[in-house]
Coordinates of C-alpha atoms and ligand atoms in Angstrom, one line a residue:
M5 CA -21.9 17.9 6.8
E6 CA -23.0 16.2 9.9
N7 CA -25.4 18.7 10.2
R8 CA -26.7 18.2 7.0
I9 CA -27.6 15.0 7.5
K10 CA -29.3 15.6 10.6
N11 CA -31.2 18.4 9.3
S12 CA -32.6 16.3 6.6
V13 CA -33.8 14.1 8.8
S14 CA -36.2 16.5 10.4
D15 CA -37.1 18.0 7.1
Q16 CA -38.2 14.1 5.7
S17 CA -41.5 14.7 5.8
E18 CA -42.2 17.6 3.8
K19 CA -39.5 16.9 1.4
S20 CA -39.4 14.6 -1.7
F21 CA -36.4 12.8 -2.5
Q22 CA -33.7 14.5 -4.6
A23 CA -30.9 12.5 -7.0
G24 CA -28.6 13.6 -9.3
F25 CA -25.3 13.3 -11.2
V26 CA -22.2 15.8 -10.3
A27 CA -18.9 15.9 -12.5
I28 CA -16.1 17.4 -10.5
I29 CA -13.8 18.6 -13.0
G30 CA -11.0 21.0 -13.5
K31 CA -7.3 21.2 -14.5
P32 CA -4.9 18.5 -13.2
N33 CA -4.2 18.9 -9.4
A34 CA -6.7 21.5 -8.7
G35 CA -7.9 19.0 -5.8
K36 CA -10.5 17.1 -7.4
S37 CA -10.0 13.7 -6.1
T38 CA -9.3 15.3 -2.5
L39 CA -12.8 17.2 -2.9
M40 CA -14.7 13.9 -3.8
N41 CA -13.3 11.9 -1.1
A42 CA -14.0 14.7 1.4
L43 CA -17.6 14.9 0.6
V44 CA -18.4 11.2 0.3
G45 CA -16.2 10.4 3.4
E46 CA -14.2 7.7 2.1
K47 CA -10.8 7.5 0.3
L48 CA -12.0 6.3 -2.9
A49 CA -9.9 8.3 -5.8
I50 CA -6.1 7.9 -5.3
I51 CA -4.4 11.6 -4.5
T52 CA -0.8 12.4 -5.2
P53 CA 0.9 15.5 -5.3
K54 CA 1.6 14.5 -9.5
A55 CA -0.6 16.0 -12.0
Q56 CA -2.9 13.4 -13.9
T57 CA -3.3 11.2 -11.4
T58 CA -6.6 10.3 -11.7
R59 CA -7.1 8.5 -15.3
H60 CA -10.7 7.3 -14.9
R61 CA -14.0 8.5 -13.9
I62 CA -14.5 7.5 -10.6
T63 CA -18.0 7.4 -9.1
G64 CA -18.5 8.3 -5.5
I65 CA -22.0 8.5 -4.1
L66 CA -23.0 10.3 -1.3
N67 CA -26.2 9.0 0.5
G68 CA -28.2 11.5 2.5
D69 CA -31.8 10.9 4.1
T70 CA -33.7 13.2 1.6
Y71 CA -31.1 13.0 -1.4
Q72 CA -28.1 10.7 -3.2
I73 CA -25.5 12.7 -5.1
V74 CA -23.6 10.5 -7.6
F75 CA -20.3 12.3 -7.9
S76 CA -17.9 11.9 -10.8
D77 CA -14.2 12.4 -10.0
T78 CA -12.5 13.1 -13.3
P79 CA -9.0 13.5 -15.0
G80 CA -7.8 16.9 -14.9
V81 CA -8.4 18.5 -18.5
I82 CA -5.4 18.9 -20.6
R83 CA -4.7 18.9 -24.3
P84 CA -4.1 15.0 -25.1
K85 CA -1.1 14.1 -26.4
Y86 CA -1.8 10.5 -26.6
K87 CA -4.2 7.9 -26.6
L88 CA -4.5 7.4 -23.2
Q89 CA -5.2 10.7 -22.2
E90 CA -7.8 11.2 -25.3
S91 CA -9.5 8.3 -23.3
M92 CA -9.0 10.4 -20.2
M93 CA -10.5 13.1 -21.7
K94 CA -13.9 11.3 -23.0
Y95 CA -14.1 10.1 -19.5
V96 CA -14.3 14.0 -18.5
G97 CA -16.8 14.3 -21.5
T98 CA -19.5 11.7 -20.5
A99 CA -19.4 12.8 -17.1
I100 CA -20.4 16.4 -18.1
Q101 CA -22.7 14.9 -20.2
D102 CA -24.6 12.8 -17.9
A103 CA -24.5 15.7 -15.4
D104 CA -27.3 17.7 -13.7
V105 CA -24.6 19.9 -12.0
I106 CA -20.9 20.6 -12.8
V107 CA -18.4 21.5 -10.1
L108 CA -15.8 23.5 -11.4
V109 CA -13.0 22.7 -8.9
A110 CA -10.3 25.7 -9.3
D111 CA -6.5 26.1 -7.5
V112 CA -6.9 29.6 -6.1
D113 CA -2.6 29.5 -6.8
E114 CA -3.5 28.6 -10.7
Q115 CA -3.5 30.7 -13.6
F116 CA -6.8 30.4 -15.0
P117 CA -8.3 29.5 -17.3
E118 CA -7.3 27.0 -20.0
E119 CA -9.2 26.6 -23.4
E120 CA -9.2 22.9 -23.2
L121 CA -11.5 23.3 -19.8
L122 CA -13.7 26.0 -20.6
S123 CA -14.2 24.6 -24.1
M124 CA -15.8 21.4 -22.4
I125 CA -18.4 23.3 -20.4
P126 CA -21.5 23.4 -22.4
S127 CA -22.6 27.1 -22.7
K128 CA -25.9 26.6 -21.0
K129 CA -28.3 24.1 -19.4
I130 CA -25.9 22.5 -16.9
P131 CA -25.5 24.9 -13.5
V132 CA -21.9 25.6 -13.0
I133 CA -21.0 25.8 -9.1
L134 CA -17.3 26.9 -9.2
A135 CA -15.4 25.7 -5.9
M136 CA -12.4 27.9 -5.1
N137 CA -9.8 25.2 -3.9
K138 CA -6.8 25.5 -1.5
S139 CA -8.7 28.6 0.3
D140 CA -6.0 27.7 3.4
M141 CA -3.1 28.7 1.1
S142 CA -4.4 32.2 0.0
G143 CA -6.0 35.3 2.0
K144 CA -9.5 36.5 1.1
E145 CA -8.6 39.2 -1.5
K146 CA -7.0 36.8 -4.0
I147 CA -9.7 34.3 -3.5
D148 CA -12.5 36.6 -4.3
K149 CA -10.3 38.2 -7.1
R150 CA -9.6 34.4 -8.6
I151 CA -13.6 34.0 -8.4
E152 CA -14.1 37.1 -10.3
E153 CA -11.7 36.4 -13.0
I154 CA -13.3 32.9 -13.5
S155 CA -17.1 34.4 -13.3
S156 CA -16.2 36.8 -15.8
K157 CA -15.0 34.1 -18.4
I158 CA -17.8 31.6 -17.9
K159 CA -21.4 31.9 -16.2
V160 CA -21.2 30.4 -12.3
Q161 CA -24.0 30.1 -10.8
K162 CA -22.5 30.1 -7.4
S163 CA -19.4 30.2 -5.6
Y164 CA -17.6 29.0 -2.8
A165 CA -14.2 29.4 -1.1
I166 CA -13.5 25.5 0.2
S167 CA -10.3 23.7 1.3
A168 CA -11.0 20.3 0.4
L169 CA -7.7 19.1 2.4
Q170 CA -9.1 20.7 5.6
K171 CA -12.7 19.9 5.0
K172 CA -13.7 23.6 4.9
G173 CA -16.5 25.2 3.1
L174 CA -17.8 21.6 2.2
E175 CA -21.1 22.1 3.7
D176 CA -22.0 25.1 2.2
L177 CA -20.7 23.6 -0.9
L178 CA -23.0 20.7 -0.7
D179 CA -26.1 22.8 0.0
G180 CA -25.5 24.8 -3.4
I181 CA -25.1 21.6 -5.0
L182 CA -28.5 20.3 -3.7
S183 CA -30.0 23.3 -4.7
Y184 CA -29.5 22.2 -8.3
V185 CA -29.9 18.4 -7.8
P186 CA -33.4 17.4 -9.3
E187 CA -36.3 15.6 -7.4
G188 CA -36.4 11.7 -8.0
P189 CA -35.8 8.3 -6.9
P190 CA -32.1 7.3 -6.1
Y191 CA -30.2 5.7 -8.9
F192 CA -28.1 3.6 -6.9
D193 CA -28.9 1.2 -3.5
Q194 CA -28.2 3.6 -0.6
D195 CA -25.7 1.6 1.1
M196 CA -23.5 1.8 -2.2
L197 CA -20.6 4.1 -1.9
T198 CA -19.3 3.4 -5.7
D199 CA -19.9 1.7 -8.7
R200 CA -16.7 0.5 -9.4
P201 CA -15.6 -2.9 -8.3
E202 CA -13.0 -3.8 -5.5
R203 CA -10.4 -4.6 -7.4
F204 CA -10.5 -1.6 -9.4
F205 CA -9.5 0.2 -6.3
V206 CA -6.8 -2.5 -5.6
A207 CA -5.0 -1.8 -8.8
E208 CA -5.5 2.4 -8.1
I209 CA -3.8 1.8 -4.7
I210 CA -0.9 0.1 -6.5
R211 CA -0.8 2.9 -9.1
E212 CA -0.9 5.3 -6.1
Q213 CA 2.2 4.1 -4.5
I214 CA 4.2 3.8 -7.7
F215 CA 2.9 7.7 -8.0
L216 CA 4.3 8.4 -4.9
K217 CA 7.6 6.8 -4.9
F218 CA 8.8 7.2 -8.5
E219 CA 9.8 10.1 -10.3
E220 CA 8.3 11.9 -13.4
E221 CA 8.5 9.4 -16.1
I222 CA 7.9 5.8 -14.3
P223 CA 4.5 6.7 -13.0
Y224 CA 3.3 8.0 -16.4
G225 CA 4.4 5.1 -18.0
T226 CA 2.8 2.7 -15.6
E227 CA -0.4 0.7 -15.7
V228 CA -1.7 -1.9 -13.2
S229 CA -3.9 -4.8 -13.6
I230 CA -5.4 -7.5 -11.4
L231 CA -4.4 -10.9 -12.7
E232 CA -6.4 -12.8 -9.6
F233 CA -8.3 -11.6 -6.8
K234 CA -9.4 -14.3 -4.6
D235 CA -11.2 -13.8 -1.5
L236 CA -10.3 -17.0 0.8
G237 CA -12.4 -16.0 3.6
E238 CA -10.2 -15.2 6.5
R239 CA -7.7 -13.4 4.0
V240 CA -7.7 -12.2 0.2
H241 CA -4.9 -13.4 -2.3
I242 CA -4.4 -10.9 -5.0
E243 CA -1.9 -11.1 -8.1
A244 CA -0.9 -7.9 -10.0
E245 CA 0.7 -7.2 -12.8
I246 CA 2.6 -3.6 -13.3
H247 CA 2.7 -2.9 -17.0
T248 CA 5.7 -0.1 -17.7
E249 CA 6.2 1.2 -21.0
R250 CA 10.3 0.8 -21.1
R251 CA 12.5 -2.0 -20.4
N252 CA 14.9 0.0 -18.4
H253 CA 11.6 1.2 -16.4
K254 CA 11.1 -2.5 -15.3
G255 CA 14.6 -2.4 -13.7
I256 CA 14.0 0.7 -12.1
L257 CA 10.6 -0.5 -10.7
I258 CA 11.9 -3.8 -9.5
G259 CA 15.4 -2.1 -8.0
K260 CA 18.3 -3.4 -6.3
N261 CA 17.2 -6.7 -5.0
G262 CA 14.0 -6.4 -5.6
A263 CA 13.7 -3.1 -3.1
G264 CA 11.7 -1.2 -5.4
I265 CA 9.0 -3.6 -6.1
K266 CA 9.2 -4.6 -2.2
S267 CA 8.4 -1.0 -1.2
I268 CA 5.4 -1.0 -3.8
G269 CA 4.0 -3.9 -2.3
T270 CA 4.6 -3.0 1.3
A271 CA 2.7 0.1 1.1
A272 CA -0.1 -1.0 -1.3
R273 CA -0.9 -3.9 0.9
E274 CA -1.4 -2.0 4.0
D275 CA -4.0 0.6 2.0
I276 CA -5.4 -2.6 0.6
Q277 CA -6.2 -4.4 3.9
K278 CA -7.4 -1.1 5.0
L279 CA -10.0 -0.9 2.1
L280 CA -11.0 -5.0 2.1
D281 CA -10.5 -4.8 6.2
K282 CA -9.0 -8.4 5.9
P283 CA -5.2 -9.5 5.8
V284 CA -4.0 -9.4 2.1
H285 CA -1.3 -11.3 0.0
L286 CA -0.1 -9.5 -2.6
N287 CA 2.1 -10.8 -5.5
L288 CA 3.1 -8.3 -7.6
Y289 CA 5.1 -8.7 -11.2
V290 CA 6.5 -5.8 -13.5
R291 CA 6.0 -6.4 -17.3
V292 CA 7.1 -4.5 -20.3
A293 CA 4.1 -3.5 -22.6
E294 CA 5.9 -1.2 -25.1
K295 CA 3.8 2.0 -26.2
W296 CA 0.7 0.9 -24.1
K297 CA -0.2 4.3 -23.9
N298 CA -0.6 4.6 -27.8
S299 CA -1.9 0.9 -28.2
P300 CA -5.6 0.7 -28.9
R301 CA -5.0 -2.5 -27.8
Y302 CA -3.3 -2.3 -24.9
L303 CA -5.7 0.4 -23.4
K304 CA -8.8 -1.7 -24.1
G305 CA -7.2 -4.7 -22.0
F306 CA -6.5 -2.2 -19.3
G307 CA -10.3 -1.0 -19.6
Y308 CA -10.0 2.3 -20.9
Ligands
LIG24 N1 -3.3 23.0 0.5 C1 -4.3 22.5 -0.1 N2 -3.9 21.1 -0.9 C2 -4.7 20.6 -1.4 C3 -6.2 21.0 -1.2 N3 -6.8 19.8 -2.0 C4 -5.6 19.0 -2.6 N4 -4.7 19.7 -2.3 C5 -3.3 18.5 -2.9 O1 -3.4 19.0 -3.9 C6 -2.5 18.0 -4.6 C7 -3.5 17.4 -5.8 O2 -4.8 16.6 -5.4 P1 -5.7 15.9 -6.0 O3 -7.0 15.8 -5.2 O4 -4.9 14.6 -6.4 O5 -6.2 16.8 -7.2 P2 -6.7 16.3 -8.6 O6 -5.6 16.1 -9.7 O7 -7.6 17.7 -9.0 O8 -7.4 15.2 -8.3 C8 -2.5 17.1 -3.5 O9 -1.4 17.0 -3.0 C9 -3.5 17.6 -2.6 O10 -3.3 17.1 -1.1 C10 -6.8 22.1 -0.4 O11 -7.5 22.4 -0.3 N5 -5.1 22.6 0.1
LIG25 MG1 -7.4 13.4 -9.4

C-alpha cells in the first residue's frame, strides 16, 4: 500500500482525481470486515470468529493522493429470518446500488455460491472484482479452482487471491479496484476515515466484546446503545445500555457478582480508549428488550 501511495505522488501531474464507492460483499465470515480494515489501515469494523458480526453498512474511506475510495463493509448475505436480518440485507442492497465497483469476498474453504448472494449482484453494469480470501490457508491449485468455480457462475472482471489477515495481495487488489473507479472529485473531506460518529464505534466495540466472550445465542440477541457520550476534555464519560432479548440472558451477561458485565466493560474500555486516545469512564447497564429483533419500534430506536 505504501508503494501505491508513493507512486501516486509522482503521477500526480498527469493523472486527474478518481473517486468512487466500493461495496464489499460476501457470505458471513468470508473476511469482509478484515479486508476493509486492512485496506483503510484502521480497525473500523469489528471482527469476531462468529458469523453475522457486522450488522450495519460501515464506511471506510481510503484517501490517496490521486484518489478517494469509499468502501462499504456490509453484513454477510443470508436469507433473513427476522426483521433485524431484513434490515441487514437492505444495507447490502443499498451498498450495491451506490457502488461503482463490487468486491466480492469469498472464503477459499467455503462452499460457494449461495443463491441469496448471487441474486443480489446485478447482472451487468457494476464491475465485480473477486477477492479470494484466506489464501494463507490453501494451496494454489485449490485457490485457482475456486476462482474458476465462481467465475463460471457470475461475470467477474478481475480476480485476486488475497489474505486479508496477513495483508497479502492487497496492493494488486487495490490496483484492480482503482482501474474501475471513475474520475471525479472526492466525496468526503480527505482527512475523513469514515462517515460514522465516534459513538457508533463505541457501541460496536462493546458489541464486539459480547460476541467474543459469550456463546451463540447471547450475542445474536444483543444490541448496544449509547445513553451518554460526554467529552470532558481530559477524559470521556460514556454510559451504554446492553439490550438483550431474554430475561435469562440478562443474568448471564451480568454474571456472578457482576463478573460478566465487568469483563465486557474492562475489555471494551481499553479498546475505546485506543479509539478516542483518552482515558474513558464506561458504565454499562443491561436491559431486557423482548423480541427487539422483530420489533420495528426497537429496531428504529437502535438505528436500523
Ligand atoms: N486465515 C485467515 N483468516 C481470516 C482472513 N480474513 C479473515 N479471517 C478470519 O475470518 C473470521 C471472520 O472475519 P470477518 O472479517 O469478521 O468476516 P466477515 O463476516 O466477512 O466480515 C475472523 O476470525 C477473521 O480473523 C484471512 O485472510 N486468513
Ligand atoms: Mg463483518
